[in-house]
Coordinates of C-alpha atoms in Angstrom, one line a residue:
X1351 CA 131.2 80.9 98.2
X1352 CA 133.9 84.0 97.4
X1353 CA 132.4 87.4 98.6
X1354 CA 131.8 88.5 94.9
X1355 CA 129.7 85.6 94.0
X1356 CA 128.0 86.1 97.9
X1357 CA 127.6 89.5 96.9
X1358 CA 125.8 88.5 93.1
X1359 CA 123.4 86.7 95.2
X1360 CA 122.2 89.0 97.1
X1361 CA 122.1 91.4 94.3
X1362 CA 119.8 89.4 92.4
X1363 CA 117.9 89.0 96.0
X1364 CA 117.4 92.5 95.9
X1365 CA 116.7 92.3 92.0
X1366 CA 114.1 89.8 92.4
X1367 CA 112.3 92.1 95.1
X1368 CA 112.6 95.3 92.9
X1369 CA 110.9 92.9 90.0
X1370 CA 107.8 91.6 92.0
X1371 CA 106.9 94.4 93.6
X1372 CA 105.7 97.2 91.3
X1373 CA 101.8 97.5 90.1
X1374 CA 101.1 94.3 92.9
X1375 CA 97.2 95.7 92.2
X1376 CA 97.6 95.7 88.6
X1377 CA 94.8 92.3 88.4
X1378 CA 91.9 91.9 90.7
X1379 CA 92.0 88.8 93.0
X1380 CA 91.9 85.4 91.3
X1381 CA 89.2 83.3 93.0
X1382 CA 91.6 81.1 95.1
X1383 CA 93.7 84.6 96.2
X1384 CA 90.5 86.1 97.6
X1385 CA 89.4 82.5 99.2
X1386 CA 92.6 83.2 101.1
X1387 CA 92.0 86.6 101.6
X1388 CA 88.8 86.5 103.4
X1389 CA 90.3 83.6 105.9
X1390 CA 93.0 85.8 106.3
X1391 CA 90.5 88.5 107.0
X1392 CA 89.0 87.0 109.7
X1393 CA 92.0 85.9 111.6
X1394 CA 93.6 89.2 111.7
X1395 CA 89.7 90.8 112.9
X1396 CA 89.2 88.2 115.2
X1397 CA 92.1 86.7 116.1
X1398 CA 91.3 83.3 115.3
X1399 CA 91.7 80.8 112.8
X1400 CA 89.9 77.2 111.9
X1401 CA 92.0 74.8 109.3
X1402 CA 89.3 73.6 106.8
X1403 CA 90.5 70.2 105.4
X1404 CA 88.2 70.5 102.8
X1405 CA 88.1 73.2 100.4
X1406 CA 91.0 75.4 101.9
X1407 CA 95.0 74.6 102.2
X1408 CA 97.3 75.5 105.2
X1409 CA 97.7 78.0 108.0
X1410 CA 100.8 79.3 107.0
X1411 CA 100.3 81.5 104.3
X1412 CA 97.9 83.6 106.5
X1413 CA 99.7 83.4 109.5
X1414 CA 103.3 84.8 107.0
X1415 CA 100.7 87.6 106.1
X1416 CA 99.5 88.6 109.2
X1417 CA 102.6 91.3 109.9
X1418 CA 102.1 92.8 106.7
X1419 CA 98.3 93.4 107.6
X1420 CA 99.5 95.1 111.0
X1421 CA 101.7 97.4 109.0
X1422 CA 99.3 98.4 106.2
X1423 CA 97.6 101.1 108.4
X1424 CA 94.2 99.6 107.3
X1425 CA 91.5 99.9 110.3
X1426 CA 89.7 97.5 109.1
X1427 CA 89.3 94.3 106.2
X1428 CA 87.4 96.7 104.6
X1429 CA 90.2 99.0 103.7
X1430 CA 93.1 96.6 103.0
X1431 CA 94.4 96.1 99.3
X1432 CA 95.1 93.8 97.2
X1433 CA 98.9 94.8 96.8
X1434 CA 99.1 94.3 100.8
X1435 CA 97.8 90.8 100.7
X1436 CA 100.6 89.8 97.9
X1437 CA 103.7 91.1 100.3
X1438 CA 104.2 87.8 101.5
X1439 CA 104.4 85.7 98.2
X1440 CA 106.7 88.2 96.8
X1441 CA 108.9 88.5 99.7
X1442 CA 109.3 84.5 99.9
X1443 CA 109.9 84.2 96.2
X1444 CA 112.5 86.8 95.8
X1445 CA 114.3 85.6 98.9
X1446 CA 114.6 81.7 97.1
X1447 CA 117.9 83.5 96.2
X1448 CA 119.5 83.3 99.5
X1449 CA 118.3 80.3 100.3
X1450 CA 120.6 78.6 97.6
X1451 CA 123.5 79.9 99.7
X1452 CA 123.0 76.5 101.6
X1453 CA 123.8 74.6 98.0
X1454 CA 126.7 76.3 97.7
X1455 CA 129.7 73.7 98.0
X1456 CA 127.3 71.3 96.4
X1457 CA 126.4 72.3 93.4
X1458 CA 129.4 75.1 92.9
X1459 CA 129.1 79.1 93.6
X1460 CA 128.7 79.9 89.7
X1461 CA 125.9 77.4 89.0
X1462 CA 124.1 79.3 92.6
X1463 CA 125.0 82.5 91.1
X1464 CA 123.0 81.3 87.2
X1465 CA 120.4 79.6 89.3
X1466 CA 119.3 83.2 91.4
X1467 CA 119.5 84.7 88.2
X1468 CA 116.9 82.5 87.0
X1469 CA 115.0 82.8 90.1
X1470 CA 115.2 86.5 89.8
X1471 CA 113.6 86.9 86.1
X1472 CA 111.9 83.3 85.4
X1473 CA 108.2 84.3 83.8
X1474 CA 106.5 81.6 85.7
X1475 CA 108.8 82.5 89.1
X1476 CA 108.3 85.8 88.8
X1477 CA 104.1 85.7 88.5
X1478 CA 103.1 83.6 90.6
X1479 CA 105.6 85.2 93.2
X1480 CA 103.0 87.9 93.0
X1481 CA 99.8 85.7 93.6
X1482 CA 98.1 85.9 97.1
X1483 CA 97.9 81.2 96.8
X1484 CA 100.5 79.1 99.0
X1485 CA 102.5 78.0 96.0
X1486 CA 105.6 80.2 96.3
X1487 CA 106.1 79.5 100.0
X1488 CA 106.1 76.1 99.6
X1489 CA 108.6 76.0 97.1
X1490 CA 110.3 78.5 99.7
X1491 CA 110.2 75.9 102.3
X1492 CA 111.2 72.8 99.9
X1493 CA 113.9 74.3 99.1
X1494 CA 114.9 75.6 102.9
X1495 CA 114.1 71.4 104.2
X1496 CA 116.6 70.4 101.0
X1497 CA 119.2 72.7 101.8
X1498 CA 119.3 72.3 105.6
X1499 CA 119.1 68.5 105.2
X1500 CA 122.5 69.0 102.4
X1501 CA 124.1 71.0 105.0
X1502 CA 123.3 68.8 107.9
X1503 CA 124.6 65.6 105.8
X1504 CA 127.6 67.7 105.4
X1505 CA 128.4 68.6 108.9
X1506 CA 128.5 64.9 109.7
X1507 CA 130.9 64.0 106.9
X1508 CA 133.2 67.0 106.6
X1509 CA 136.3 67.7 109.6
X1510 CA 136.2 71.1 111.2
X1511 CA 139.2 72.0 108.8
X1512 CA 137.3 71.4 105.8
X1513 CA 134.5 73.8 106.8
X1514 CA 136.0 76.6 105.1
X1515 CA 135.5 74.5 101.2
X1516 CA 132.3 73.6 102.5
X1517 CA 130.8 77.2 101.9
X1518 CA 131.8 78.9 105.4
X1519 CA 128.9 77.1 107.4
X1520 CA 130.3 75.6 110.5
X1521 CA 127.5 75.0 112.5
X1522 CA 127.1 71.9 114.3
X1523 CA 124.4 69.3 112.8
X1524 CA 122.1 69.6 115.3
X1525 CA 121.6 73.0 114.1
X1526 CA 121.0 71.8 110.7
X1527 CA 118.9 68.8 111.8
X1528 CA 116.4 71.6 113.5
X1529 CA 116.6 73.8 110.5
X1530 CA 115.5 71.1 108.1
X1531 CA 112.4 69.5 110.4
X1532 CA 111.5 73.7 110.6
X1533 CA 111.4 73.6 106.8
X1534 CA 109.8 70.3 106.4
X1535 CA 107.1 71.5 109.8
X1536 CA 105.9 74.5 107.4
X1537 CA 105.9 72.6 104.0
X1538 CA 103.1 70.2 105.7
X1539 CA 101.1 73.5 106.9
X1540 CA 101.3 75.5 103.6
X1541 CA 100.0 73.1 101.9
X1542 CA 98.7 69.1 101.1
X1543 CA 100.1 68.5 98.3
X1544 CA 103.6 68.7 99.9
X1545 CA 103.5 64.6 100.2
X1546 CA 104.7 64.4 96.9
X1547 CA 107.7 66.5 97.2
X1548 CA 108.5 64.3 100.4
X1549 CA 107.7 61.1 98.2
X1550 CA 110.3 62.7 95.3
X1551 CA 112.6 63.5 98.3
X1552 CA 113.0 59.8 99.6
X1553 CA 112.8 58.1 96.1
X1554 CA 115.6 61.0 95.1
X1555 CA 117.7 60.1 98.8
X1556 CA 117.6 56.0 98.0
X1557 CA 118.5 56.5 94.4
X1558 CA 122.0 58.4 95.6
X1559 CA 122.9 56.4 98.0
X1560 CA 122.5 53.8 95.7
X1561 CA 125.0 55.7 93.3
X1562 CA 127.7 56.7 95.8
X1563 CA 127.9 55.5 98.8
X1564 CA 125.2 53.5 100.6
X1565 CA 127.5 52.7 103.8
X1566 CA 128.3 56.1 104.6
X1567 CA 124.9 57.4 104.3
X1568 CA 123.3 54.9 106.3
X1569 CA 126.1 55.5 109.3
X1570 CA 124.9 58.8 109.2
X1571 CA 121.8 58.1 109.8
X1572 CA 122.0 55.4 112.1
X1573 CA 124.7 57.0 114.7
X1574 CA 122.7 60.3 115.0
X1575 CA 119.3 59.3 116.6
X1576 CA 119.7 62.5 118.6
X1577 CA 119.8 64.7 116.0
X1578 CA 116.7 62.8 113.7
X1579 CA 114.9 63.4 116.9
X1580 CA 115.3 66.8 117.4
X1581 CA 114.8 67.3 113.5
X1582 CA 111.5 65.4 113.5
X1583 CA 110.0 66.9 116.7
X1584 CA 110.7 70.4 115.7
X1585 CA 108.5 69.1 112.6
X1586 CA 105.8 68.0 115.3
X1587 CA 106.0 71.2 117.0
X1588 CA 105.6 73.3 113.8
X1589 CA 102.6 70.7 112.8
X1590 CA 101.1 71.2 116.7
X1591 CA 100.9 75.1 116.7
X1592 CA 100.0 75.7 113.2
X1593 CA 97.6 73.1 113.0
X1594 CA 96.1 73.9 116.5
X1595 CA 95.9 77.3 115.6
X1596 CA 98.6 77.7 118.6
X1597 CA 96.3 75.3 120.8
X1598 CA 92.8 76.9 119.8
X1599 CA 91.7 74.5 117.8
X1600 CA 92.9 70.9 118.4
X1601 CA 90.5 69.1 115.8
X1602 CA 92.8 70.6 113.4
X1603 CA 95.3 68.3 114.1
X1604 CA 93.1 65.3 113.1
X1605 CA 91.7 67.5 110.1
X1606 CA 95.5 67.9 109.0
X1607 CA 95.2 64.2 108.1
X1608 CA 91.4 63.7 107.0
X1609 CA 92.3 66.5 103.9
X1610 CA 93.4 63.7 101.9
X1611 CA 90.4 62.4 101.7
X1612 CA 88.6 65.3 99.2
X1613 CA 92.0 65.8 97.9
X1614 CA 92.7 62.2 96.6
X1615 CA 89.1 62.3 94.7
X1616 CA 89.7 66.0 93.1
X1617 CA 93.6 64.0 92.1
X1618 CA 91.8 61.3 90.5
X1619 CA 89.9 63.2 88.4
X1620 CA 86.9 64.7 90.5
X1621 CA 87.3 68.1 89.1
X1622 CA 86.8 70.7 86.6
X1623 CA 91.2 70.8 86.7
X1624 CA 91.6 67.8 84.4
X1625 CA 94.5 68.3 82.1
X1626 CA 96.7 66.1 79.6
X1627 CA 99.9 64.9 81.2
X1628 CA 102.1 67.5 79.0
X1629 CA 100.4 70.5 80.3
X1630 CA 102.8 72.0 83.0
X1631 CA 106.0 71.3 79.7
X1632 CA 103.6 72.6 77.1
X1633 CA 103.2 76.2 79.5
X1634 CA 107.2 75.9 80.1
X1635 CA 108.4 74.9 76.9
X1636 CA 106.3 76.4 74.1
X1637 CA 103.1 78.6 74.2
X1638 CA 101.9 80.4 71.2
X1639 CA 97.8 81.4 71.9
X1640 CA 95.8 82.5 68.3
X1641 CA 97.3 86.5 68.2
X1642 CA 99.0 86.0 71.1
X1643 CA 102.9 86.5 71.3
X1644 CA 105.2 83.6 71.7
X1645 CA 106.5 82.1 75.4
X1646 CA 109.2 79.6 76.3
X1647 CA 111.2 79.0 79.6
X1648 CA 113.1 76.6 76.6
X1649 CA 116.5 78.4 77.9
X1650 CA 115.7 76.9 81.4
X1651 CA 114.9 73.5 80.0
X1652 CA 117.9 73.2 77.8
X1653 CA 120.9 74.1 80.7
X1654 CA 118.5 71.8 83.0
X1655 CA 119.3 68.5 80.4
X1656 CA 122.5 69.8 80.5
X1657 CA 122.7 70.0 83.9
X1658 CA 121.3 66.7 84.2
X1659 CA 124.1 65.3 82.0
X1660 CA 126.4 66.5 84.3
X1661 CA 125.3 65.4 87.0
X1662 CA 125.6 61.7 85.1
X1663 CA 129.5 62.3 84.6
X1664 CA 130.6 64.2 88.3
X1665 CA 130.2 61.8 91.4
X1666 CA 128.7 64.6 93.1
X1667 CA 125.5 63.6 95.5
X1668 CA 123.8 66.7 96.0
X1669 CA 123.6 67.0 91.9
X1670 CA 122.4 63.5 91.7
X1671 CA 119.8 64.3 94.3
X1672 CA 118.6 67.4 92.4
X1673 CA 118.2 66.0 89.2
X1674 CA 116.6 62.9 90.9
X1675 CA 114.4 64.8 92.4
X1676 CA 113.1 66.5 89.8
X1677 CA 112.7 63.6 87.6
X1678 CA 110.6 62.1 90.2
X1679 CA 108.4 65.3 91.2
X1680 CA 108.1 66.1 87.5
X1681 CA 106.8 62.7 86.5
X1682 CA 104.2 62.8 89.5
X1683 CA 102.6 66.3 88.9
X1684 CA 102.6 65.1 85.3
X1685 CA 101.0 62.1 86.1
X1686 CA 98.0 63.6 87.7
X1687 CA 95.0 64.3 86.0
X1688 CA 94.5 67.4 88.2
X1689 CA 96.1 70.2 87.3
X1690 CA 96.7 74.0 87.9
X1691 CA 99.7 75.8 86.5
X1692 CA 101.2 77.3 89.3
X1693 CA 101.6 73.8 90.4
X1694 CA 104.7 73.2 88.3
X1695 CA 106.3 75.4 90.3
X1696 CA 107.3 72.6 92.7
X1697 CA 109.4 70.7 90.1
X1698 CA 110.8 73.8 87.9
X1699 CA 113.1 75.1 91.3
X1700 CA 115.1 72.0 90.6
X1701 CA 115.0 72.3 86.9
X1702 CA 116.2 75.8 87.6
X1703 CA 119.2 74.0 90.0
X1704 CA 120.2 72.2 87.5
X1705 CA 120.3 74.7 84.6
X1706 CA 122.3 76.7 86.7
X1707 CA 124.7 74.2 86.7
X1708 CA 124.2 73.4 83.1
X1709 CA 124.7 77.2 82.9
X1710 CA 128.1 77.2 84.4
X1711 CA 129.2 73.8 83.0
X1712 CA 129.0 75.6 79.6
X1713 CA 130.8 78.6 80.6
X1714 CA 133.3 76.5 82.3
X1715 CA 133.5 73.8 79.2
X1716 CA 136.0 76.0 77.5
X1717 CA 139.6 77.2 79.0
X1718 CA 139.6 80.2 76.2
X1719 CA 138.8 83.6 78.0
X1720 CA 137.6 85.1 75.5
X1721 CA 135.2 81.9 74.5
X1722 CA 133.9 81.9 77.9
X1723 CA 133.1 85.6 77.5
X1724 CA 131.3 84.5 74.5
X1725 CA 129.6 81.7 76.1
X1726 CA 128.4 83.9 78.9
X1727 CA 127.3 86.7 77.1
X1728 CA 125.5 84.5 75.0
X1729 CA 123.5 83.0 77.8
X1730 CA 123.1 86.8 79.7
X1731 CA 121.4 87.7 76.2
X1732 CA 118.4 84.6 76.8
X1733 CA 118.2 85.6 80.2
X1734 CA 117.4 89.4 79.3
X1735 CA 114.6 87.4 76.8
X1736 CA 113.5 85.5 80.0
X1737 CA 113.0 88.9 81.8
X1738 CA 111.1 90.8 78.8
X1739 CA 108.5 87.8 79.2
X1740 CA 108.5 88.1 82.8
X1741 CA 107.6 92.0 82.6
X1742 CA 105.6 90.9 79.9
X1743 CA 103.6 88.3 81.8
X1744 CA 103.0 90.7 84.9
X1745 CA 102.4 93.8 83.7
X1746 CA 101.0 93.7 80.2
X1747 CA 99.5 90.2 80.1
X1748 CA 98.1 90.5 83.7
X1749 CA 94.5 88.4 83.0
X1750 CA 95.1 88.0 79.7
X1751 CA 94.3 84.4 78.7
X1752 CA 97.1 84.2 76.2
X1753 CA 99.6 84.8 79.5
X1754 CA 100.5 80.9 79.6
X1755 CA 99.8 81.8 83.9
X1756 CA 97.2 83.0 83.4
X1757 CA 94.3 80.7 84.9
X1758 CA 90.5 81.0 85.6
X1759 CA 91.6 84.6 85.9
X1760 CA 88.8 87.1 87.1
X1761 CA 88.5 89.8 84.6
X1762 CA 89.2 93.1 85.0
X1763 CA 85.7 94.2 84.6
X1764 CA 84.3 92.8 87.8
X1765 CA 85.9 96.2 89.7
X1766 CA 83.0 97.9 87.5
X1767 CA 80.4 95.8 89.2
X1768 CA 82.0 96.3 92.3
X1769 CA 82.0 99.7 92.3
X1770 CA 78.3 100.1 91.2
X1771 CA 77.4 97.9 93.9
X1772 CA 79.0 100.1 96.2
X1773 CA 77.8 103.4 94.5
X1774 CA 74.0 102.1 94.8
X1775 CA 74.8 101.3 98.6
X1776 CA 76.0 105.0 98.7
X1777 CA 72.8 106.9 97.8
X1778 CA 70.5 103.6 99.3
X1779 CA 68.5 105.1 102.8
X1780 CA 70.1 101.2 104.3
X1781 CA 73.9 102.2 103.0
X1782 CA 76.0 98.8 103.5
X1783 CA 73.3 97.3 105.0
X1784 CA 71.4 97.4 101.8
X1785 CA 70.1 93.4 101.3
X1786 CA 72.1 92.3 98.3
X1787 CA 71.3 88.5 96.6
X1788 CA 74.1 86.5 94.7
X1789 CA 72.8 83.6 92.9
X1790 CA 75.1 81.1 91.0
X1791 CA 75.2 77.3 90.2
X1792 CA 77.8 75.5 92.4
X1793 CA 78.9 78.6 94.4
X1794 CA 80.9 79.8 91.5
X1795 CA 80.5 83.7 92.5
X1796 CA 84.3 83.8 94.0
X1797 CA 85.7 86.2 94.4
X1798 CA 82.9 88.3 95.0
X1799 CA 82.9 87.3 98.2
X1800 CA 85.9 89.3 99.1
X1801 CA 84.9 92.4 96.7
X1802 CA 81.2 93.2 98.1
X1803 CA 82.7 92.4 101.8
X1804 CA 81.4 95.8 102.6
X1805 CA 78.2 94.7 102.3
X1806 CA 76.3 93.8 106.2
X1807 CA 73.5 91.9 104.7
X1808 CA 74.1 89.7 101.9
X1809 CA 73.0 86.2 100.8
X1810 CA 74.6 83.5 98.9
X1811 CA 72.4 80.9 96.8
X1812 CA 73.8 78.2 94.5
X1813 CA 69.7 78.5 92.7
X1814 CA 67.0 80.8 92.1
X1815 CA 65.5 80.8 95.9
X1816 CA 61.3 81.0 96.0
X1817 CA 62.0 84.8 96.3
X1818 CA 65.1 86.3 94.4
X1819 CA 64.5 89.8 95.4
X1820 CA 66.0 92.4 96.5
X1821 CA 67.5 95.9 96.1
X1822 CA 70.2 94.4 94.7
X1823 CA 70.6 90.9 92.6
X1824 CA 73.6 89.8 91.0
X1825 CA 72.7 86.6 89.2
X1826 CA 74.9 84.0 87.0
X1827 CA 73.6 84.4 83.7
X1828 CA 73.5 80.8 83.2
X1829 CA 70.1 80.4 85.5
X1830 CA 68.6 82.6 82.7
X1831 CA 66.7 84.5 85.7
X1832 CA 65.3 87.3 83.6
X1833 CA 64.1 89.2 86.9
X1834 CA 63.3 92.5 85.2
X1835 CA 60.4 90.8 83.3
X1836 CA 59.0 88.0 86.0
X1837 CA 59.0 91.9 88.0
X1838 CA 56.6 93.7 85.8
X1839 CA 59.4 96.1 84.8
X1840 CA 60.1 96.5 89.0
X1841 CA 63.5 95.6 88.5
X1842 CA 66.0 96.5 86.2
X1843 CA 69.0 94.8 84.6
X1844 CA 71.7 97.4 84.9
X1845 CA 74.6 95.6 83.6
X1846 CA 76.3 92.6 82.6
X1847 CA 79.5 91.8 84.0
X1848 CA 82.5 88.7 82.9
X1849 CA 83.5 87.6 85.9
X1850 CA 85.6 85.2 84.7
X1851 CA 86.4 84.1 80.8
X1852 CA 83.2 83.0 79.4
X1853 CA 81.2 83.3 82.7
X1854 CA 78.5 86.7 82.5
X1855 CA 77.0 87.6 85.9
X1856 CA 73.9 89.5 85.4
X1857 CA 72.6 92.9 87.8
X1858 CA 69.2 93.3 88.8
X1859 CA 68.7 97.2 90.4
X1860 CA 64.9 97.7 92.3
X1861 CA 64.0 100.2 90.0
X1862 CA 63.3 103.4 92.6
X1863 CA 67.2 102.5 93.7
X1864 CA 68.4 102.2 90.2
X1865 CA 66.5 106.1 89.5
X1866 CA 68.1 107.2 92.7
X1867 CA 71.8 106.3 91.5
X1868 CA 71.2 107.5 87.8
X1869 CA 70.1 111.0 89.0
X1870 CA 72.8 111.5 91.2
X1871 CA 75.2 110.1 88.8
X1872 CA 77.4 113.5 86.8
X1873 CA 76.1 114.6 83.3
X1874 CA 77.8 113.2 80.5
X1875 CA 80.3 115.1 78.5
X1876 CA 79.3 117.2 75.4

């Protein structure tokens, strides 16, 4: 790449950052962010960490956070924010920018220059960049094991004189052979689901070298044993300490494995997630809620068939690969019954790829300067459409269902339950060691979890136990508990909360508490 499209880049780097970060508390915690945040929670108190195979994903999303915890001058899980525990995600997806320096000769420095713009304002890239869930870093590493393997296929092919067409990087392939098993080592511990990016990865490799030139890939593979080895053991080694929880925990290693097994039931269909195959296009491509205002990512889409058609006509490998790739990864996550949104972030990187190159191809389709002006201007104006969504999405729509990101979101009005929980604990003789009761079918009371973590003495029931009370019960209004009246009037119902869309949790207050709090409260306004 020329220094002014090196430079672009990194401007858009630094664009991307300036994006995600405002208002990072503007939405309380989805249930899966605070999941993560109380296991992140415990590692930085303790010091230790246990992989769960069953219900939880991989290490490496706490471990990333960890530094940002250190730094947040909070004594204490008690005190740390929800903007603190989102750092990570939105550092990793605004730096996917520089990452595509790597692509660089491959795909051509305009179509990595249209391709971090996207990065930089895509609605869907941009929102989930600022979710505390493992998504955005394993795209980050996906893309990091892509580029490292492009480069090292490169620095077996190229002569030391062609390095400078080759983007500038000159370093040897074992450095490149290291870099990729370090990005494919920390796509396994983000998260499980990373086997089918691997699966699209291999079905993508065959399929090129079955379109240019089967002889020479396979001699580069077959005459560098050395360097497979030291790719795949720095993979091992990644797997080992992560996994281990840096030799603490060695059953993680087998639990790494056994994951698959609640996974694979939950992928065929063992879950509330079940969704129509055309559910991550539908989000991308055209979402219009009753009184909602209209989304599409259709400029994306459109330069990605275009880049796809390009890659058809140019003998270019790494283009093949890409649009191979995410072909493959597209039709698998489509494929699945199980689905989440942020999900689809796995195959839209390569559809953003390739509309960067469908992006350039257009601007480049034309020799008139004054067309391609046109042309670019033209595609600049979408782009500024793409980022008024994008502000839209994550800072007016926040947990607003007709947000197409929007998922299972926890409403806003749980941070009034919280903080009357807490203000009860205040004027309570026990404080925080008040004895607090949450009752829900299933366990579905995330993320309250992480929000009454203040709380010393709390129990969690999935049904009404023989004795429900306490000072303070927050019920699921779907057990139809009723406490106030099977209490003679003892205890109160002081308020009823939507924790999520549709689902009411109900507060029961013993009633010489519940006097306590509403005398101290201030007198209302005139």
């Amino acid at each position: 790449m020329n220094r002014w499209s090196a430079l672009a880049v990194i401007l858009l780097f630094a664009g991307a950052l300036a994006f995600r970060f405002p208002r990072l508390d503007a939405r309380p915690l989805h249930n899966d962010e605070a999941v993560n945040a109380v296991k992140v929670a415990e590692l930085w108190e303790s010091g230790h960490y246990r992989y769960d195979p069953d219900e939880y994903h991989g290490p490496s999303l706490h471990y990333a956070t960890l530094p940002f915890l250190s730094l947040s001058g909070a004594a204490s899980p008690n005190e740390l924010k929800e903007w603190v525990l989102r750092l990570a995600p939105v550092l990793f997806g605004a730096a996917l920018p520089l990452v595509l320096f790597l692509f660089a000769d491959g795909l051509g420095r305009h179509a990595i220059v249209w391709s971090s713009l996207f990065i930089a304002i895509s609605p869907a890239m941009v929102f989930y960049s600022r979710y505390f869930i493992h998504e955005m870093l394993l795209v980050f590493f996906t893309t990091l094991t892509i580029g490292s393997a492009w480069r090292y296929v490169q620095s077996r092919s190229i002569d030391s004189k062609d390095v400078a067409r080759a983007g500038g990087m000159s370093y040897t392939s074992p450095f490149w052979a290291i870099a990729a098993g370090l990005g494919l080592g920390l796509m396994f511990a983000t998260k499980e689901t990373f086997v089918l990016s691997i699966a699209a990865m291999g079905i993508a490799a065959l399929g090129t070298a079955a379109l240019t030139s089967p002889r020479k890939i396979r001699g580069i593979v077959a005459s560098n044993a050395r360097d497979l080895a030291l790719g795949f053991g720095t993979t091992f080694l990644v797997w080992l300490l992560f996994f281990s929880s840096f030799f603490t925990n060695f059953h993680g290693l087998l639990d790494s494995f056994l994951t698959y097994m609640p996974w694979l039931k939950r992928a065929g269909g063992d879950s509330p997630h079940i969704h129509p195959w055309y559910f991550y296009l539908q989000r991308l491509a055209w979402f219009h809620p009753v009184k909602g205002p209209y989304w599409s990512e259709g400029l994306v889409l459109l330069l990605a068939v275009i880049g796809v058609i390009v890659s058809i006509r140019r003998k270019n490998p790494l283009l093949r690969f890409v649009a191979l790739y995410t072909f493959v990864l597209t039709a698998i996550y489509s494929a699945i019954s199980y689905k989440t949104p942020w999900c689809l972030l796995n195959f839209y990187i390569g559809m953003i790829l390739l509309a960067g190159v469908g992006a350039a191809a257009c601007v480049e389709f034309v020799r008139s300067r004054p067309i391609r002006f046109t042309i670019a201007a033209l595609l600049l104006a979408g782009s500024a459409q793409l980022a008024a969504q994008s502000w839209r999405a994550s800072y007016q729509y926040t947990s607003d269902r007709r947000n197409p990101y929007v998922y299972a979101q926890t409403v806003p009005d749980i941070l009034n339950l919280v903080d009357r929980a807490e203000g009860l604990a205040r004027v309570s003789l026990d404080g925080f060691e008040t004895i607090v009761k949450v009752i829900a079918p299933e366990d579905d009371y995330w993320p309250l979890p992480w929000y009454l973590r203040r709380f010393e003495h709390i129990g969690w029931y999935d049904k009404l136990p023989a004795d429900p009370f306490a000072p303070i019960i927050i019920v699921s209004s779907k057990l139809d508990a009723r406490l106030d009246d099977a209490s003679e009037r003892k205890w109160l119902m002081a308020g009823l909360t939507e924790l999520r869309p549709g689902q009411f949790f109900e507060l029961y207050v013993e009633l010489q508490l519940w006097t306590k709090y509403v005398e101290g409260l201030p007198p209302a306004p005139e």
